[in-house]
Short mmCIF file of C-alpha atoms in Angstrom, two decimals:
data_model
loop_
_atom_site.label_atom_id
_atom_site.label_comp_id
_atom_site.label_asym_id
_atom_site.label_seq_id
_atom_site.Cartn_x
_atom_site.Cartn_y
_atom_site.Cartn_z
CA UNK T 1 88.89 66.26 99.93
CA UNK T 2 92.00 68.51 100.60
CA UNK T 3 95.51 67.61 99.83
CA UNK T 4 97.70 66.73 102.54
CA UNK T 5 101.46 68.74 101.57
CA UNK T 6 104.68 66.61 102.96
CA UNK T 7 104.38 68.57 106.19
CA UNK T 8 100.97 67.49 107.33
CA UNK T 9 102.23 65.05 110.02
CA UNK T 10 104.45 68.40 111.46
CA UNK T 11 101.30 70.66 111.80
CA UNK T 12 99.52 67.98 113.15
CA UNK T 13 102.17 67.05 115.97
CA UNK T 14 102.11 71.31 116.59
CA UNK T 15 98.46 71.51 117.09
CA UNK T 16 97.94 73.73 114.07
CA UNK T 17 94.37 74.29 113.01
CA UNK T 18 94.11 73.58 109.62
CA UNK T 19 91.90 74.56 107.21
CA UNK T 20 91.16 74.02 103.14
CA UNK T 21 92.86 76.24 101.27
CA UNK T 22 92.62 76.16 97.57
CA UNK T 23 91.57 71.86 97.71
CA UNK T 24 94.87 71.93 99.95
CA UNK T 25 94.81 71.19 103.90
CA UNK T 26 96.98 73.91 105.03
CA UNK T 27 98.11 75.58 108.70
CA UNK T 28 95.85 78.19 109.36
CA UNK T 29 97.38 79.07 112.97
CA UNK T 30 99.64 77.03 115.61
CA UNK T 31 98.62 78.91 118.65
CA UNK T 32 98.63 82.90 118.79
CA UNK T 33 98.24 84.69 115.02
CA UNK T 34 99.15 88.32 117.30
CA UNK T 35 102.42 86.06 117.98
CA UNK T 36 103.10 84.41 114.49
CA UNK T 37 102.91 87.92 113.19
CA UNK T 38 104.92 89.50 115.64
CA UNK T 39 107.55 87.05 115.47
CA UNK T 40 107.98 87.30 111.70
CA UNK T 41 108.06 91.14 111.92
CA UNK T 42 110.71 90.95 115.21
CA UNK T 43 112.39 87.52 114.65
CA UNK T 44 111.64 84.72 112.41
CA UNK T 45 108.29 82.66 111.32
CA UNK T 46 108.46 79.70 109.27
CA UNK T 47 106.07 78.89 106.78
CA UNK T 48 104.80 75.82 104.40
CA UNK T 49 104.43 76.94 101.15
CA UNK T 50 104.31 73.65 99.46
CA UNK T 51 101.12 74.13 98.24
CA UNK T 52 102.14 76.63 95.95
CA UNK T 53 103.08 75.33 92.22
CA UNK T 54 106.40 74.78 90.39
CA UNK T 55 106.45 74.72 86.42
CA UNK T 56 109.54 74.06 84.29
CA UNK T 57 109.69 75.41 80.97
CA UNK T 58 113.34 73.97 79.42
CA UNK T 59 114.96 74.31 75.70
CA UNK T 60 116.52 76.42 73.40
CA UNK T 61 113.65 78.66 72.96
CA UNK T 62 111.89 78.49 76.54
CA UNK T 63 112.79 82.73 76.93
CA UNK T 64 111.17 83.67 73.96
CA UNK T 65 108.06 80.81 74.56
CA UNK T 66 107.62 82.69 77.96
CA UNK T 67 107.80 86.15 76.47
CA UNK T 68 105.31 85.31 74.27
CA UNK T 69 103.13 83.38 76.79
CA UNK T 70 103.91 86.39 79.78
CA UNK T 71 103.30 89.76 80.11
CA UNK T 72 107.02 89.82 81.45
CA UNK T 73 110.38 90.34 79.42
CA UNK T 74 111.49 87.36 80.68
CA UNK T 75 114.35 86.73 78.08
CA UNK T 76 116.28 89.89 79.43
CA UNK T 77 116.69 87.67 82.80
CA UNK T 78 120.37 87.10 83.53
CA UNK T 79 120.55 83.09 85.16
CA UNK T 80 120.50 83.05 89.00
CA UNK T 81 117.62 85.63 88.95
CA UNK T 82 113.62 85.90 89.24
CA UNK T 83 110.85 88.11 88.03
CA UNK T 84 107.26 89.01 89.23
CA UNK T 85 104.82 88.70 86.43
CA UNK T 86 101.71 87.85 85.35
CA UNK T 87 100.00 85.32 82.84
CA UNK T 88 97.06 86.99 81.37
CA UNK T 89 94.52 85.86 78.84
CA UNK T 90 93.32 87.52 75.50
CA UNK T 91 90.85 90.15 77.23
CA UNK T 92 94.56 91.18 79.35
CA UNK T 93 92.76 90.05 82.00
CA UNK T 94 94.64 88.66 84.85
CA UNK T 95 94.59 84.54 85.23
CA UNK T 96 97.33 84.21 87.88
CA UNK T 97 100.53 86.46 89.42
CA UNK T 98 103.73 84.69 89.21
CA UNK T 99 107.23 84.57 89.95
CA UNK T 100 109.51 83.15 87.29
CA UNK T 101 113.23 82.07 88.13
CA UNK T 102 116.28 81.84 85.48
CA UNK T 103 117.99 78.68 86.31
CA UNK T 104 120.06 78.46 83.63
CA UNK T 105 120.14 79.80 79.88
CA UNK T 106 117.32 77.08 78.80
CA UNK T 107 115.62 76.40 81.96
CA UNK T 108 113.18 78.53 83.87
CA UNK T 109 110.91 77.68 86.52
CA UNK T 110 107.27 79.26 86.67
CA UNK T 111 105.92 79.57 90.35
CA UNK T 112 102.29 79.61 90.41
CA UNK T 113 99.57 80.17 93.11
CA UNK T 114 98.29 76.67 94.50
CA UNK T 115 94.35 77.75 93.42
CA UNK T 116 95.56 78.06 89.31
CA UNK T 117 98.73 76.15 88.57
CA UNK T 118 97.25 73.82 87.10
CA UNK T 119 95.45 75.96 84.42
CA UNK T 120 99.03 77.95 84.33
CA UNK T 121 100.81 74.54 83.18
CA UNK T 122 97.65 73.89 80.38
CA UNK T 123 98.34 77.38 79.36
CA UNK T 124 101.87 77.43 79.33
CA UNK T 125 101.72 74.45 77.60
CA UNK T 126 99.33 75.36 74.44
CA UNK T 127 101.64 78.59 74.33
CA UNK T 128 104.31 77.15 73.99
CA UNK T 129 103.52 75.53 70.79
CA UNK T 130 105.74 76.25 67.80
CA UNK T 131 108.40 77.05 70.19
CA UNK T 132 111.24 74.89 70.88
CA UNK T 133 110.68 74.56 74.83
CA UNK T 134 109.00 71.78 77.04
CA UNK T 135 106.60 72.61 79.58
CA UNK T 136 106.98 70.01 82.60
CA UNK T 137 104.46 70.53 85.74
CA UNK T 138 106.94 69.29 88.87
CA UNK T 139 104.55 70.80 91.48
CA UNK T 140 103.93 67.31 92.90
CA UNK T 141 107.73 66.45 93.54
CA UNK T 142 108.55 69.48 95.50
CA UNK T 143 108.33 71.01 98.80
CA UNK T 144 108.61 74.61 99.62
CA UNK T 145 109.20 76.38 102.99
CA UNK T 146 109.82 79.49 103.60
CA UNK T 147 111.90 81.29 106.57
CA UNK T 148 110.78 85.29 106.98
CA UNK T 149 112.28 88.00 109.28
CA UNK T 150 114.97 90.22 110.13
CA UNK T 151 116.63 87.31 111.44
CA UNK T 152 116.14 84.63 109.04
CA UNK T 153 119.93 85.08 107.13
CA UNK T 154 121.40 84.15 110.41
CA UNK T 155 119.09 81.05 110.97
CA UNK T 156 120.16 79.91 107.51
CA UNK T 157 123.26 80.26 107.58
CA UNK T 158 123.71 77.98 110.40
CA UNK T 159 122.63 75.24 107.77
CA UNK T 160 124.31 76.12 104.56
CA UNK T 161 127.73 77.79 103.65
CA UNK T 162 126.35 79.48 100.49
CA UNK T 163 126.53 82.86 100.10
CA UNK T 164 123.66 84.31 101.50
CA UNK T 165 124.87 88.02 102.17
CA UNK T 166 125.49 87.91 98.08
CA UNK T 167 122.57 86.80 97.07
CA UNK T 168 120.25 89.37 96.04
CA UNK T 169 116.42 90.28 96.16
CA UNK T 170 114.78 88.28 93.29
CA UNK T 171 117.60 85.70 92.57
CA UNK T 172 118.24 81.58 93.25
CA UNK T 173 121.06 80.24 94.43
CA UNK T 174 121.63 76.20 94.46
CA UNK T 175 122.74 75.02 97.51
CA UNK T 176 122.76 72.35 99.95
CA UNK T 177 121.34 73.47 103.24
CA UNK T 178 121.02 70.61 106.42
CA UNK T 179 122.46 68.37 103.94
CA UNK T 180 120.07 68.49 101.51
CA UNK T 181 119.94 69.74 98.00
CA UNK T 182 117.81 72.82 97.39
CA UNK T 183 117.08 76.19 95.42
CA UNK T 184 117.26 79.15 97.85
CA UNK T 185 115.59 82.11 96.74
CA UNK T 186 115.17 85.51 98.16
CA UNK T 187 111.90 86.80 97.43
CA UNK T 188 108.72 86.63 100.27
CA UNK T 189 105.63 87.57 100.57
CA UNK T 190 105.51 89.25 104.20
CA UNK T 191 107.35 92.45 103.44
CA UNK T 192 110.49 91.37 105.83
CA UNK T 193 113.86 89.93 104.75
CA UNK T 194 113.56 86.19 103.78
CA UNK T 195 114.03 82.96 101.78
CA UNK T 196 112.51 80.13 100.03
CA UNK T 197 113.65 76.76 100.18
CA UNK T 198 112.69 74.54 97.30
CA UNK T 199 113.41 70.83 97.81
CA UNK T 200 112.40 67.55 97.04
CA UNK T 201 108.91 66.58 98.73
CA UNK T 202 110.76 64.26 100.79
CA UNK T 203 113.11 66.45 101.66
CA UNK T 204 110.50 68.96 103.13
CA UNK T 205 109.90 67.59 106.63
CA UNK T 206 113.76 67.15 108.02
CA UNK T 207 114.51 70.40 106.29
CA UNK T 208 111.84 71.96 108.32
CA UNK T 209 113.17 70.24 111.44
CA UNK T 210 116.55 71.47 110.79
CA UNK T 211 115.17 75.19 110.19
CA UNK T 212 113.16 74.70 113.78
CA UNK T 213 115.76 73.49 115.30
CA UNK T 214 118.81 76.16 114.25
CA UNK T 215 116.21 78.82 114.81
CA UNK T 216 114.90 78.36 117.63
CA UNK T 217 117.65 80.33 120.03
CA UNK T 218 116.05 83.18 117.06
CA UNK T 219 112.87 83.57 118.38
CA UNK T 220 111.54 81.43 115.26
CA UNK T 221 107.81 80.51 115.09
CA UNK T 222 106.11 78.31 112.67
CA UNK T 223 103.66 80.16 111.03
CA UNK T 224 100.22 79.73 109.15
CA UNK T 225 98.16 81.65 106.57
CA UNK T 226 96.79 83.87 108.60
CA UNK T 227 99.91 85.29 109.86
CA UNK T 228 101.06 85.02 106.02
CA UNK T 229 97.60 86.89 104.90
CA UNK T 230 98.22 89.91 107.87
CA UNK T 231 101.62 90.06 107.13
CA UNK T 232 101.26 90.52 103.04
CA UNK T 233 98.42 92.73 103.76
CA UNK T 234 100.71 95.55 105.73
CA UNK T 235 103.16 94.81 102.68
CA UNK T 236 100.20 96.08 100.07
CA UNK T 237 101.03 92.91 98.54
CA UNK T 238 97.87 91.51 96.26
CA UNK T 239 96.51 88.06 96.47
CA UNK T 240 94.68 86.41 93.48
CA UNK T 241 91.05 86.01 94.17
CA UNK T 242 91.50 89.02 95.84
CA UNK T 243 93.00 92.07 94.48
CA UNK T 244 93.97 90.15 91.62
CA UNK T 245 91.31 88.23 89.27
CA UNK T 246 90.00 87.34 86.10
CA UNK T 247 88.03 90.35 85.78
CA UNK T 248 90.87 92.62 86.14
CA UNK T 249 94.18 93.93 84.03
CA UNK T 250 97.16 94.51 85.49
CA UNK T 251 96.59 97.76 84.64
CA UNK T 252 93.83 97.71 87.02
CA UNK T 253 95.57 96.35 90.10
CA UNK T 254 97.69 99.46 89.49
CA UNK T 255 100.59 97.32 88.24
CA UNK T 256 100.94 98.11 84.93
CA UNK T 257 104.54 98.37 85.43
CA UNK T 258 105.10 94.51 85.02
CA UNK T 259 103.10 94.57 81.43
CA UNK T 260 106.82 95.11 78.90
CA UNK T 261 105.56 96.54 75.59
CA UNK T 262 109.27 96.85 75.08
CA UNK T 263 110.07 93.30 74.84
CA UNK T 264 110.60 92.16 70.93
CA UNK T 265 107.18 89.82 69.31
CA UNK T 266 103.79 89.50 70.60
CA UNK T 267 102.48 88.27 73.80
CA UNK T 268 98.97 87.26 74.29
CA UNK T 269 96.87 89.92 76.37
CA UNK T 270 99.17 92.64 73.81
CA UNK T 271 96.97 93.70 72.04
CA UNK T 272 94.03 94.62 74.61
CA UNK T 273 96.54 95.50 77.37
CA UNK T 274 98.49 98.32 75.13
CA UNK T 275 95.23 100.98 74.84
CA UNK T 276 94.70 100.44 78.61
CA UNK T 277 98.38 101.94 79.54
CA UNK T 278 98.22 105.45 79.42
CA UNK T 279 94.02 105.67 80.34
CA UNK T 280 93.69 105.85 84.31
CA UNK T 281 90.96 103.17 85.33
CA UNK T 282 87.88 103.21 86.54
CA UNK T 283 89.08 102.72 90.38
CA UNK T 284 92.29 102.44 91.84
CA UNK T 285 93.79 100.08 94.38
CA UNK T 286 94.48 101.99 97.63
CA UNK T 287 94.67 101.82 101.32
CA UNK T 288 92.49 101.86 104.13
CA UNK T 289 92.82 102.57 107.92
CA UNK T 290 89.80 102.67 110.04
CA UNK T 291 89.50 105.37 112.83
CA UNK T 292 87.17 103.20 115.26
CA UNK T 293 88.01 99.49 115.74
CA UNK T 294 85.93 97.32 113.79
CA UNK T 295 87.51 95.49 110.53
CA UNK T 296 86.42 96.39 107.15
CA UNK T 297 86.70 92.56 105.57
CA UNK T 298 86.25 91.41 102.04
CA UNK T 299 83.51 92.53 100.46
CA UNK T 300 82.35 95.34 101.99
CA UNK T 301 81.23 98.14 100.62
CA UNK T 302 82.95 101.31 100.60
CA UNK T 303 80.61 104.23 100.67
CA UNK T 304 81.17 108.07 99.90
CA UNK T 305 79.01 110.46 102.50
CA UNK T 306 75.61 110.26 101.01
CA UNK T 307 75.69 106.72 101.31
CA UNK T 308 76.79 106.20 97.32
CA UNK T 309 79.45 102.99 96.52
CA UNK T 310 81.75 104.05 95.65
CA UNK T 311 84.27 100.95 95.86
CA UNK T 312 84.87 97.53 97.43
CA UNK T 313 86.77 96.31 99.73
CA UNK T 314 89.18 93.65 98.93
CA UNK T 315 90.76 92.62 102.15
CA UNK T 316 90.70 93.33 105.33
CA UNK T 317 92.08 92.53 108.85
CA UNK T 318 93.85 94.03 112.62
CA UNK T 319 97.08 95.41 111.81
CA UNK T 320 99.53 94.52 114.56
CA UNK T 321 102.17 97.18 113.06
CA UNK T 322 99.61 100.16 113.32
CA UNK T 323 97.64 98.84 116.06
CA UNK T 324 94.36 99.84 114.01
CA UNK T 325 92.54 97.95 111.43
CA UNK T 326 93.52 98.27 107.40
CA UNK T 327 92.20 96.94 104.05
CA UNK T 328 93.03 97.19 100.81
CA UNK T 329 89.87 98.41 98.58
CA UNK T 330 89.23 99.42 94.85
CA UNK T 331 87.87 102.91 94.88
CA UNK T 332 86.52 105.30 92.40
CA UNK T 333 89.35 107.31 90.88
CA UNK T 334 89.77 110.82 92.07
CA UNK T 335 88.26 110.22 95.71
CA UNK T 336 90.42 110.29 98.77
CA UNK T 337 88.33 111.59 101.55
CA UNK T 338 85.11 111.30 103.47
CA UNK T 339 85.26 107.78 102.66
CA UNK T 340 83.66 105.33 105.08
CA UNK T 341 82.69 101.45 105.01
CA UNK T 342 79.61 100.23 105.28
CA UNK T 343 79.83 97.56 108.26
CA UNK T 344 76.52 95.42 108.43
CA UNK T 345 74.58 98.72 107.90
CA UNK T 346 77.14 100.76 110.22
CA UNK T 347 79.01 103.62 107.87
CA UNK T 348 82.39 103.33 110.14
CA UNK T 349 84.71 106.14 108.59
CA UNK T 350 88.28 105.38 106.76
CA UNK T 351 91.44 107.13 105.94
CA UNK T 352 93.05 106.57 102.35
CA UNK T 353 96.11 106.17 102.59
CA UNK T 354 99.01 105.18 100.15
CA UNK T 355 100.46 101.57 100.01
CA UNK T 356 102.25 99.87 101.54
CA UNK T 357 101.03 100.40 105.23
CA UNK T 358 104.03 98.88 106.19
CA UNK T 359 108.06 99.20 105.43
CA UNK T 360 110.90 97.35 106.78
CA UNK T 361 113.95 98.93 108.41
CA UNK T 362 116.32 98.71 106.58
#
């Protein structure tokens, strides 16, 4: 049976459809998805995230626990900011992507996807043995919502007085925002401007009604996951279970750039990710736009000219932005052209192109 999150009555009262998503009940569209994109590229959309995981790791040696634990040099974090990295096991093989926050010189807090968090906070846990650090799974007594668009800094900023215009990309800032206590980070997932609010479960719901409310005269839309899954597509932003699995490195994935061989000690995953880093792989993670009009979704096949695989595609969907379809794929190394996707038997011809498909203005 799927989890309700603290917002469940809200959707409900919009007429979202929800769906399960990863044993959670979750938004998958209020009305429009065309207009829950559009509205986060041109305005504002608001999104639940609280299904997503938070993780504290606290004590005099939590850095160097996570260091060891992460493929991330997370000890060379200053407080106030985050990091994107990944947890990996001993193969280097990718068991979830996550964002970790400084909160303070012995406290950090491990954001996990809502499908693995709780094998993140067993494995956090068993590496963090021999360390002087506490691992403490919190996921159940927080809420997290998220406000997205070129116009979400003035939407928050008619609910808090913190300093929004100083607070950079990947950083945390406590604050108190509609009267209520909460960590507001600058990070997102939809390739626009943004922030995430993490509060008390209890706090989710008014906090949601105050961010509808001051947003409204915005153009602010609640939002659900498939405006979230277009929107991170355009990005080039991977999703685990996607792009991102336990069959693949991060070298893989084409972000080898988060594994730190320069960080002092061991990590796990070190010793199988470190011959991987200067050998190309197999097949790269690329772009593709489709000339006719029909979608390439997950799991199609991508197909050279005589009909050979020669990749996969990952995900897939319309592109408002570009006004043509686009997926992300894993393709052979070295090919580029004459690509086409096999669609139910139909060889419908691609473009590779180079991620992301879409940028903001800045």
């Amino acid at each position: 049976m799927s989890r309700p999150t603290p917002l469940r009555g809200v959707h409900e009262a919009l007429g979202a459809t929800l769906t399960d998503f990863a044993g959670w009940l979750m938004p998958l569209r209020y009305g429009s998805e065309a207009a829950e994109h559009n509205a986060v590229r041109q305005a504002a959309g608001l999104f639940d995230l609280s299904h997503m995981g938070e993780i504290f790791v606290t004590g005099p040696q939590a850095a160097e626990a996570l260091d060891y634990a992460l493929v991330g040099y997370i000890s060379a974090l200053e407080p106030g900011r985050a990091r994107y990295t990944m947890i990996v096991d001993r193969r280097g093989h990718v068991l979830d992507d996550l964002i970790v926050y400084r909160l303070t010189g012995e406290e950090f807090m491990v954001v996990a996807n809502a499908s693995n968090y709780p094998r993140v906070a067993a494995e956090l846990t068993e590496r963090a043995q021999g360390f002087e650090a506490v691992v403490d799974d919190r996921s159940e007594r927080y809420g997290l919502i998220a406000v997205q668009g070129p116009r979400s800094l003035e939407i928050l900023s008619e609910l808090t007085d913190a300093d929004l215009n100083g607070l950079k990309y990947y950083a945390g800032l406590p604050a108190t925002v509609a009267g209520r206590e909460a960590l507001i980070a600058r990070t997102g997932y939809t390739g626009e401007d943004g922030f995430e609010l993490f509060v008390a479960a209890g706090d989710t719901e008014p906090l949601w009604t105050a961010l509808t409310k001051a947003g409204e005269p915005y153009g602010l839309l609640p939002a659900g996951l498939s405006a979230r899954d277009t929107l991170r597509l355009e990005a080039g932003m991977p999703l685990y279970g996607n792009e991102l699995s336990a069959e693949l490195t991060p070298f893989d994935a084409g972000l080898g750039r988060v594994v730190r061989f320069d960080k002092p000690g061991d990590f796990v995953g070190r010793a199988a990710l470190e011959p991987l880093k200067d050998v190309p792989p197999a097949r790269r993670r690329v772009g593709l736009v489709a000339t006719g009009r029909r979608v390439p979704r997950h799991g199609y096949q991508v197909v050279s000219g005589d009909g050979t695989v020669v990749g996969e595609v990952t995900s897939g969907a319309p592109s408002q932005s570009l006004g043509r379809p686009i997926a992300m794929a894993y393709v052979d190394t070295g090919l580029s052209t004459g690509l086409a996707v096999d669609i139910r038997g139909s060889r419908e011809p691609v473009e590779v192109v180079e991620l992301p498909f879409y940028r903001r203005k800045k």
